[in-house]
GROMACS .gro file of C-alpha atoms in nm:
model
  274
    1UNK     CA    1  -0.017   0.027   0.001
    2UNK     CA    2   0.278   0.227   0.088
    3UNK     CA    3   0.478   0.159  -0.192
    4UNK     CA    4   0.510   0.427  -0.481
    5UNK     CA    5   0.396   0.493  -0.848
    6UNK     CA    6   0.660   0.523  -1.066
    7UNK     CA    7   0.654   0.741  -1.362
    8UNK     CA    8   0.905   0.782  -1.677
    9UNK     CA    9   0.977   0.999  -1.943
   10UNK     CA   10   1.237   1.089  -2.163
   11UNK     CA   11   1.191   1.449  -2.030
   12UNK     CA   12   0.915   1.676  -1.827
   13UNK     CA   13   0.655   1.550  -2.107
   14UNK     CA   14   0.534   1.292  -1.846
   15UNK     CA   15   0.460   1.560  -1.596
   16UNK     CA   16   0.104   1.539  -1.770
   17UNK     CA   17   0.061   1.213  -1.622
   18UNK     CA   18   0.204   1.324  -1.307
   19UNK     CA   19  -0.055   1.616  -1.277
   20UNK     CA   20  -0.354   1.355  -1.360
   21UNK     CA   21  -0.254   1.127  -1.103
   22UNK     CA   22  -0.201   1.410  -0.872
   23UNK     CA   23  -0.552   1.488  -0.934
   24UNK     CA   24  -0.745   1.138  -0.962
   25UNK     CA   25  -0.508   0.960  -0.678
   26UNK     CA   26  -0.413   1.197  -0.433
   27UNK     CA   27  -0.327   0.979  -0.163
   28UNK     CA   28  -0.076   0.791  -0.399
   29UNK     CA   29   0.312   0.863  -0.372
   30UNK     CA   30   0.458   0.954  -0.712
   31UNK     CA   31   0.810   0.889  -0.793
   32UNK     CA   32   0.880   1.088  -1.123
   33UNK     CA   33   1.234   0.999  -1.350
   34UNK     CA   34   1.296   1.277  -1.666
   35UNK     CA   35   1.553   1.171  -1.858
   36UNK     CA   36   1.615   1.564  -1.946
   37UNK     CA   37   1.995   1.479  -2.041
   38UNK     CA   38   1.898   1.269  -2.302
   39UNK     CA   39   1.599   1.381  -2.455
   40UNK     CA   40   1.445   1.367  -2.708
   41UNK     CA   41   1.430   0.997  -2.763
   42UNK     CA   42   1.254   1.029  -3.106
   43UNK     CA   43   1.534   1.060  -3.367
   44UNK     CA   44   1.725   0.793  -3.152
   45UNK     CA   45   1.778   0.426  -3.262
   46UNK     CA   46   1.492   0.141  -3.145
   47UNK     CA   47   1.778  -0.048  -2.941
   48UNK     CA   48   1.896   0.298  -2.768
   49UNK     CA   49   1.563   0.399  -2.689
   50UNK     CA   50   1.493   0.073  -2.550
   51UNK     CA   51   1.874   0.061  -2.319
   52UNK     CA   52   1.764   0.418  -2.169
   53UNK     CA   53   1.392   0.307  -2.057
   54UNK     CA   54   1.532  -0.023  -1.929
   55UNK     CA   55   1.838   0.185  -1.736
   56UNK     CA   56   1.540   0.416  -1.602
   57UNK     CA   57   1.356   0.139  -1.507
   58UNK     CA   58   1.627  -0.023  -1.299
   59UNK     CA   59   1.728   0.327  -1.123
   60UNK     CA   60   1.317   0.349  -1.038
   61UNK     CA   61   1.323  -0.005  -0.920
   62UNK     CA   62   1.582   0.090  -0.639
   63UNK     CA   63   1.247   0.184  -0.456
   64UNK     CA   64   0.929   0.010  -0.353
   65UNK     CA   65   0.713   0.010  -0.643
   66UNK     CA   66   0.322  -0.069  -0.692
   67UNK     CA   67   0.348  -0.012  -1.065
   68UNK     CA   68   0.482   0.189  -1.308
   69UNK     CA   69   0.365   0.373  -1.599
   70UNK     CA   70   0.567   0.456  -1.918
   71UNK     CA   71   0.466   0.819  -2.007
   72UNK     CA   72   0.680   0.839  -2.275
   73UNK     CA   73   0.521   0.744  -2.636
   74UNK     CA   74   0.839   0.633  -2.804
   75UNK     CA   75   0.943   0.393  -2.533
   76UNK     CA   76   0.611   0.293  -2.466
   77UNK     CA   77   0.617   0.178  -2.873
   78UNK     CA   78   0.957   0.051  -2.857
   79UNK     CA   79   1.000  -0.108  -2.471
   80UNK     CA   80   0.720  -0.170  -2.294
   81UNK     CA   81   0.672  -0.518  -2.377
   82UNK     CA   82   1.062  -0.604  -2.269
   83UNK     CA   83   0.992  -0.384  -1.945
   84UNK     CA   84   0.679  -0.588  -1.878
   85UNK     CA   85   0.895  -0.881  -1.886
   86UNK     CA   86   1.153  -0.750  -1.638
   87UNK     CA   87   0.944  -0.617  -1.400
   88UNK     CA   88   0.661  -0.792  -1.141
   89UNK     CA   89   0.473  -0.473  -1.100
   90UNK     CA   90   0.191  -0.385  -1.368
   91UNK     CA   91   0.327  -0.149  -1.629
   92UNK     CA   92   0.105   0.061  -1.842
   93UNK     CA   93   0.191   0.266  -2.124
   94UNK     CA   94   0.020   0.550  -2.282
   95UNK     CA   95  -0.025   0.447  -2.679
   96UNK     CA   96  -0.304   0.195  -2.598
   97UNK     CA   97  -0.518   0.433  -2.351
   98UNK     CA   98  -0.477   0.773  -2.585
   99UNK     CA   99  -0.594   0.546  -2.910
  100UNK     CA  100  -0.905   0.418  -2.668
  101UNK     CA  101  -0.967   0.794  -2.607
  102UNK     CA  102  -0.942   0.896  -2.971
  103UNK     CA  103  -1.201   0.653  -3.070
  104UNK     CA  104  -1.467   0.757  -2.780
  105UNK     CA  105  -1.461   1.132  -2.894
  106UNK     CA  106  -1.389   1.125  -3.257
  107UNK     CA  107  -1.721   1.162  -3.479
  108UNK     CA  108  -1.636   1.099  -3.838
  109UNK     CA  109  -1.377   0.862  -3.786
  110UNK     CA  110  -1.096   1.064  -3.879
  111UNK     CA  111  -0.809   1.070  -3.632
  112UNK     CA  112  -0.450   1.265  -3.671
  113UNK     CA  113  -0.143   1.122  -3.465
  114UNK     CA  114   0.100   1.359  -3.401
  115UNK     CA  115   0.440   1.238  -3.232
  116UNK     CA  116   0.838   1.198  -3.240
  117UNK     CA  117   1.013   1.025  -3.493
  118UNK     CA  118   1.019   0.716  -3.312
  119UNK     CA  119   0.691   0.702  -3.249
  120UNK     CA  120   0.549   0.788  -3.576
  121UNK     CA  121   0.773   0.507  -3.718
  122UNK     CA  122   0.671   0.265  -3.501
  123UNK     CA  123   0.317   0.287  -3.634
  124UNK     CA  124   0.187   0.210  -3.275
  125UNK     CA  125  -0.090   0.422  -3.248
  126UNK     CA  126  -0.214   0.329  -3.644
  127UNK     CA  127  -0.194   0.000  -3.504
  128UNK     CA  128  -0.358   0.000  -3.218
  129UNK     CA  129  -0.616   0.248  -3.366
  130UNK     CA  130  -0.695  -0.035  -3.651
  131UNK     CA  131  -0.747  -0.294  -3.374
  132UNK     CA  132  -0.998  -0.100  -3.232
  133UNK     CA  133  -1.187   0.013  -3.533
  134UNK     CA  134  -1.016  -0.080  -3.900
  135UNK     CA  135  -1.242   0.177  -4.055
  136UNK     CA  136  -1.069   0.459  -3.931
  137UNK     CA  137  -0.900   0.758  -4.128
  138UNK     CA  138  -0.572   0.754  -3.987
  139UNK     CA  139  -0.320   1.041  -4.024
  140UNK     CA  140   0.032   1.028  -3.834
  141UNK     CA  141   0.249   1.300  -3.883
  142UNK     CA  142   0.607   1.340  -3.706
  143UNK     CA  143   0.677   1.698  -3.511
  144UNK     CA  144   1.009   1.625  -3.391
  145UNK     CA  145   1.080   1.998  -3.324
  146UNK     CA  146   0.801   2.043  -3.070
  147UNK     CA  147   0.966   1.868  -2.805
  148UNK     CA  148   1.288   2.075  -2.808
  149UNK     CA  149   1.012   2.360  -2.784
  150UNK     CA  150   0.860   2.220  -2.462
  151UNK     CA  151   1.183   2.099  -2.308
  152UNK     CA  152   1.306   2.453  -2.372
  153UNK     CA  153   1.069   2.592  -2.127
  154UNK     CA  154   1.002   2.859  -2.406
  155UNK     CA  155   0.678   3.098  -2.380
  156UNK     CA  156   0.501   3.103  -2.651
  157UNK     CA  157   0.560   3.446  -2.912
  158UNK     CA  158   0.612   3.435  -3.277
  159UNK     CA  159   0.881   3.244  -3.308
  160UNK     CA  160   0.741   2.962  -3.122
  161UNK     CA  161   0.404   3.019  -3.310
  162UNK     CA  162   0.573   2.973  -3.651
  163UNK     CA  163   0.785   2.680  -3.546
  164UNK     CA  164   0.452   2.469  -3.465
  165UNK     CA  165   0.251   2.642  -3.767
  166UNK     CA  166   0.519   2.458  -3.985
  167UNK     CA  167   0.519   2.138  -3.812
  168UNK     CA  168   0.124   2.064  -3.818
  169UNK     CA  169   0.099   2.226  -4.208
  170UNK     CA  170   0.088   1.888  -4.330
  171UNK     CA  171  -0.251   1.782  -4.114
  172UNK     CA  172  -0.484   2.077  -4.247
  173UNK     CA  173  -0.606   1.920  -4.544
  174UNK     CA  174  -0.681   1.586  -4.413
  175UNK     CA  175  -1.034   1.759  -4.264
  176UNK     CA  176  -0.924   1.534  -3.898
  177UNK     CA  177  -1.173   1.550  -3.635
  178UNK     CA  178  -0.939   1.440  -3.351
  179UNK     CA  179  -0.578   1.479  -3.292
  180UNK     CA  180  -0.384   1.243  -3.057
  181UNK     CA  181  -0.104   1.432  -2.883
  182UNK     CA  182   0.108   1.100  -2.922
  183UNK     CA  183   0.369   1.287  -2.705
  184UNK     CA  184   0.355   1.372  -2.338
  185UNK     CA  185   0.517   1.678  -2.419
  186UNK     CA  186   0.272   1.773  -2.635
  187UNK     CA  187  -0.003   1.887  -2.371
  188UNK     CA  188   0.229   2.127  -2.213
  189UNK     CA  189   0.152   2.301  -2.527
  190UNK     CA  190  -0.198   2.187  -2.589
  191UNK     CA  191  -0.406   2.596  -2.634
  192UNK     CA  192  -0.131   2.691  -2.883
  193UNK     CA  193  -0.195   2.331  -3.123
  194UNK     CA  194  -0.575   2.359  -3.053
  195UNK     CA  195  -0.575   2.719  -3.196
  196UNK     CA  196  -0.359   2.617  -3.486
  197UNK     CA  197  -0.572   2.326  -3.585
  198UNK     CA  198  -0.878   2.503  -3.493
  199UNK     CA  199  -1.208   2.478  -3.293
  200UNK     CA  200  -1.373   2.134  -3.514
  201UNK     CA  201  -1.034   1.922  -3.397
  202UNK     CA  202  -1.037   1.774  -3.061
  203UNK     CA  203  -0.715   1.686  -2.894
  204UNK     CA  204  -0.666   1.388  -2.719
  205UNK     CA  205  -0.415   1.317  -2.429
  206UNK     CA  206  -0.361   0.985  -2.322
  207UNK     CA  207  -0.276   1.128  -1.956
  208UNK     CA  208  -0.608   1.107  -1.791
  209UNK     CA  209  -0.698   0.762  -1.993
  210UNK     CA  210  -0.379   0.635  -1.855
  211UNK     CA  211  -0.466   0.728  -1.496
  212UNK     CA  212  -0.799   0.579  -1.529
  213UNK     CA  213  -0.659   0.246  -1.641
  214UNK     CA  214  -0.408   0.303  -1.351
  215UNK     CA  215  -0.725   0.305  -1.108
  216UNK     CA  216  -0.841   0.012  -1.209
  217UNK     CA  217  -0.556  -0.189  -1.180
  218UNK     CA  218  -0.430  -0.090  -0.884
  219UNK     CA  219  -0.812  -0.183  -0.745
  220UNK     CA  220  -0.820  -0.501  -0.888
  221UNK     CA  221  -0.475  -0.558  -0.686
  222UNK     CA  222  -0.582  -0.448  -0.389
  223UNK     CA  223  -0.327  -0.126  -0.405
  224UNK     CA  224  -0.506   0.185  -0.378
  225UNK     CA  225  -0.417   0.353  -0.062
  226UNK     CA  226  -0.604   0.434   0.204
  227UNK     CA  227  -0.595   0.722   0.429
  228UNK     CA  228  -0.516   1.104   0.402
  229UNK     CA  229  -0.369   1.279   0.070
  230UNK     CA  230   0.016   1.269   0.020
  231UNK     CA  231   0.164   1.573   0.124
  232UNK     CA  232   0.358   1.728  -0.168
  233UNK     CA  233   0.746   1.666   0.004
  234UNK     CA  234   0.657   1.295  -0.030
  235UNK     CA  235   0.653   1.291  -0.404
  236UNK     CA  236   1.021   1.264  -0.572
  237UNK     CA  237   1.152   1.384  -0.875
  238UNK     CA  238   1.470   1.280  -1.034
  239UNK     CA  239   1.623   1.404  -1.393
  240UNK     CA  240   1.963   1.305  -1.539
  241UNK     CA  241   2.021   1.692  -1.678
  242UNK     CA  242   2.012   1.981  -1.460
  243UNK     CA  243   1.749   2.019  -1.167
  244UNK     CA  244   1.673   2.386  -1.180
  245UNK     CA  245   1.572   2.345  -1.521
  246UNK     CA  246   1.352   2.060  -1.439
  247UNK     CA  247   1.201   2.199  -1.129
  248UNK     CA  248   1.121   2.535  -1.321
  249UNK     CA  249   0.889   2.359  -1.568
  250UNK     CA  250   0.769   2.085  -1.317
  251UNK     CA  251   0.613   2.417  -1.085
  252UNK     CA  252   0.535   2.579  -1.346
  253UNK     CA  253   0.286   2.309  -1.510
  254UNK     CA  254   0.220   2.100  -1.165
  255UNK     CA  255   0.098   2.444  -0.982
  256UNK     CA  256   0.321   2.323  -0.658
  257UNK     CA  257   0.648   2.313  -0.530
  258UNK     CA  258   0.863   2.015  -0.584
  259UNK     CA  259   1.192   1.812  -0.498
  260UNK     CA  260   1.392   1.765  -0.778
  261UNK     CA  261   1.708   1.547  -0.741
  262UNK     CA  262   1.993   1.474  -0.990
  263UNK     CA  263   2.007   1.133  -1.102
  264UNK     CA  264   2.333   0.991  -1.274
  265UNK     CA  265   2.301   0.655  -1.490
  266UNK     CA  266   2.659   0.643  -1.604
  267UNK     CA  267   2.968   0.786  -1.583
  268UNK     CA  268   2.934   0.902  -1.968
  269UNK     CA  269   2.614   1.102  -1.882
  270UNK     CA  270   2.745   1.235  -1.570
  271UNK     CA  271   3.063   1.389  -1.819
  272UNK     CA  272   2.790   1.579  -2.004
  273UNK     CA  273   2.568   1.739  -1.712
  274UNK     CA  274   2.889   2.001  -1.645
   0.00000   0.00000   0.00000
């Protein structure tokens, strides 16, 4: 009961899942790892993404866990099955929940997916969507410029709007009715994406659906914690990069103070931080 929910991501994007967990599971303790030093994962080779993901899983497994959420879409697409084989707690990804959420809201069956190069190359979302409804019209688009935009913590300005406009332009001709934000970084700039796509396109974040699924799994295993809500200081945030940069974005997104620790996964990583 007192074990934590582990959440991992390539950077700050998984904080969208953390925020949902805080809202829906306030009694649970969260351990979060953001691999900001090696972000983004999208352009990296598949075997490298799997290796990085397993390194983080081993790090988080050094603490008592009751469940693990891979909040990174690229890592989910490429490493979920392997992680499930290596740990003895329930492991959730964000792809399947995101696909289910999109199908619930799509009125015309015209679904777009934006994500990193790795996620889009894997076709994970398209396969998940078509398994549920083979009739769907699905358009996928890699948007490699968006994760660096979020990780930089850059506020909305003309340059960021230009980057977004150019990234999303290929989707405009497809008459989509819904758009899956297939990277957990993207909800951090959802308002900008929504304005660019227009009011006729519903944005889908997998964070809410993933958390609902997490609640069901914890409940079925008798692992939901009873008692009062957790104090903010009970949650732990780890980053492979610079703690202050991570803390700035985390506190702005979560609307609370957070404790962030620098975590070293290898000697090579440590040499890159300085």
